[in-house]
Amino acid sequence: MASLTNKNIILGVSGSIAAYKAPDIVRRLQDLGAEVRVILTQGGSQFITELSLQVTSRNKVHDNLWDKEVELSMGHIELAKWADAILIAPTSANTIANLASGKADDLLSSVVLASDCPILIAPAMNQQMYASASVQANLKTLTKHQTLIIAPESGKQACGDIGEGRLAQPIDIAKQVGNIFQTTKLSGKKVLITLGATIEAIDPVRYLSNHSSGKMGSALSDACIEAGAQVTLVHGNISVILNQKAQIISVMSAREMYQSVMDNIAGQDIFIACAAVSDYSTKNIEKNKIKKSEKTLILELTFTKDILQAVCKLTQKPLCIGFAAETQNLVENAQNKLKNKGCDAIILNDVSRCDLGFKSDENEVLFLTQENSIKIEKNSKQKLGRKIIEILSEQFF
Ligand code: C5P
């Protein structure tokens, strides 16, 4: 079934009488789980009000390339980066011509040019216009540029004509957007992912932990589910809501995470160690709250087991992917980790940068194997997760 869970969709609405159906398209996209932002062209605004689209999308409608309040309204580059897909429905003959010729004289065409996500268009116009040589030539150009065309329906038109040019049904349009995210790259594969921060108790009140939010692991889980895999998540402390399609196991300490992974690793095809596991745990957990005193407090810590390394040593080892959060000698340290832990790939990120990594919604990583080093440019963790899974399935399956 098509799903748009966690997907950001831009709906472009251009000048066609079928624009009155745009709020219904917004709803159908939301039904599939999408967050929707609308870009309304000048032509579109002749047929549907900004307010109807704002109310249904629950977001400000974007209609101006030259908006000075970019902080409030998202500039066109931010909008382009935000989108996982751009759907233009209805797409007028004029918008089709603009897109085919690479024009950027309004917000919608500029966002399309600035984006690297899938573009879908649902043409809607008079049957004679749709059949015209120019529109058909422009559609051919757009198909060559990888734009997906949601074919119009045939039937009675608003102008009284009968023929091909009626906007496809909103529910079918939404489903076609959902379908582009359904892949079978990992279908039949079982994936176990660790994520979040472990918590090592000191006494009943205090603990040792770290800044991991679980966002990257959660994005990887979504991407694996999207690619058809059966996912098990073993998570520590997190600040994200996990995809309920996964089997979810909650743990606290590094020791519990180790045990849970070992109990569930048999039969897994892929193991992704995304958790920030504490390297040390307290030797003894105090039964009672440690009383404050002016004396120096010394905690005795013992080394925790390396879960990733332990999985890599199993005789029936799954494909193992680790993470390296580094602050210096990045590539060298990550390559050593790849070798010492015996994993198949390491995803390296620079945690010295305050705009990336821990807690942040964005990241930039290097996918390192013995043979390759692939840079994945700065993007949302959701998109990065998808890209990592795409590379992983290309490299190993
Ligand atoms: O050695 P370091 O902790 O930097 O390695 C990071 C990688 O190893 C991550 O993939 C992390 O999830 C994994 N790891 C683990 N068990 C530990 C420590 C790290 O699985 N005890």
Short mmCIF file of N, CA and C and ligand atoms in Angstrom, two decimals, residues 194 273-275 277-279 304-308 322-323 326 337 341, ligand 1:
data_model
loop_
_atom_site.label_atom_id
_atom_site.label_comp_id
_atom_site.label_asym_id
_atom_site.label_seq_id
_atom_site.Cartn_x
_atom_site.Cartn_y
_atom_site.Cartn_z
N THR A 194 20.39 -0.57 16.14
CA THR A 194 20.45 0.00 17.50
C THR A 194 20.45 1.52 17.36
N ALA A 273 24.56 -0.49 13.55
CA ALA A 273 24.82 -0.02 14.92
C ALA A 273 24.86 1.49 14.91
N CYS A 274 23.71 2.07 15.23
CA CYS A 274 23.59 3.52 15.15
C CYS A 274 23.55 4.13 16.56
N ALA A 275 23.45 3.25 17.57
CA ALA A 275 23.33 3.76 18.94
C ALA A 275 24.63 4.38 19.42
N VAL A 277 26.55 4.09 22.24
CA VAL A 277 26.64 3.20 23.41
C VAL A 277 27.73 3.72 24.33
N SER A 278 27.42 3.77 25.59
CA SER A 278 28.43 4.24 26.55
C SER A 278 29.62 3.27 26.56
N ASP A 279 30.82 3.81 26.52
CA ASP A 279 32.01 2.95 26.55
C ASP A 279 32.28 2.45 27.96
N THR A 304 32.52 -1.26 28.76
CA THR A 304 31.35 -2.05 28.31
C THR A 304 31.76 -2.88 27.09
N LYS A 305 30.95 -3.89 26.79
CA LYS A 305 31.25 -4.72 25.62
C LYS A 305 30.90 -3.95 24.35
N ASP A 306 31.70 -4.11 23.32
CA ASP A 306 31.42 -3.47 22.03
C ASP A 306 30.44 -4.35 21.26
N ILE A 307 29.21 -3.86 21.12
CA ILE A 307 28.14 -4.67 20.52
C ILE A 307 28.45 -4.93 19.04
N LEU A 308 28.84 -3.86 18.33
CA LEU A 308 29.13 -3.99 16.90
C LEU A 308 30.23 -5.01 16.65
N GLY A 322 28.54 0.22 10.83
CA GLY A 322 28.75 0.97 12.06
C GLY A 322 28.78 2.46 11.80
N PHE A 323 28.77 3.21 12.85
CA PHE A 323 28.89 4.67 12.75
C PHE A 323 30.16 5.12 13.44
N GLU A 326 33.26 11.38 14.91
CA GLU A 326 34.64 11.81 15.18
C GLU A 326 34.74 13.33 15.26
N LYS A 337 38.44 2.08 12.56
CA LYS A 337 37.25 1.46 13.16
C LYS A 337 36.71 0.36 12.25
N LYS A 341 36.91 -3.24 14.05
CA LYS A 341 35.63 -3.85 14.46
C LYS A 341 35.25 -4.96 13.48
O1 C5P B 1 34.34 2.75 19.03
P1 C5P B 1 33.20 3.70 18.86
O2 C5P B 1 32.29 3.75 20.07
O3 C5P B 1 33.58 5.04 18.38
O4 C5P B 1 32.36 3.04 17.66
C1 C5P B 1 31.15 3.53 17.24
C2 C5P B 1 30.33 2.42 16.61
O5 C5P B 1 30.35 1.24 17.39
C3 C5P B 1 28.89 2.80 16.49
O6 C5P B 1 28.36 2.13 15.35
C4 C5P B 1 28.29 2.25 17.78
O7 C5P B 1 26.90 2.00 17.67
C5 C5P B 1 29.08 0.97 17.95
N1 C5P B 1 29.30 0.59 19.36
C6 C5P B 1 28.69 -0.55 19.87
N2 C5P B 1 28.93 -0.93 21.17
C7 C5P B 1 29.72 -0.21 21.97
C8 C5P B 1 30.34 0.95 21.47
C9 C5P B 1 30.11 1.32 20.17
O8 C5P B 1 27.93 -1.20 19.14
N3 C5P B 1 29.91 -0.60 23.22
#
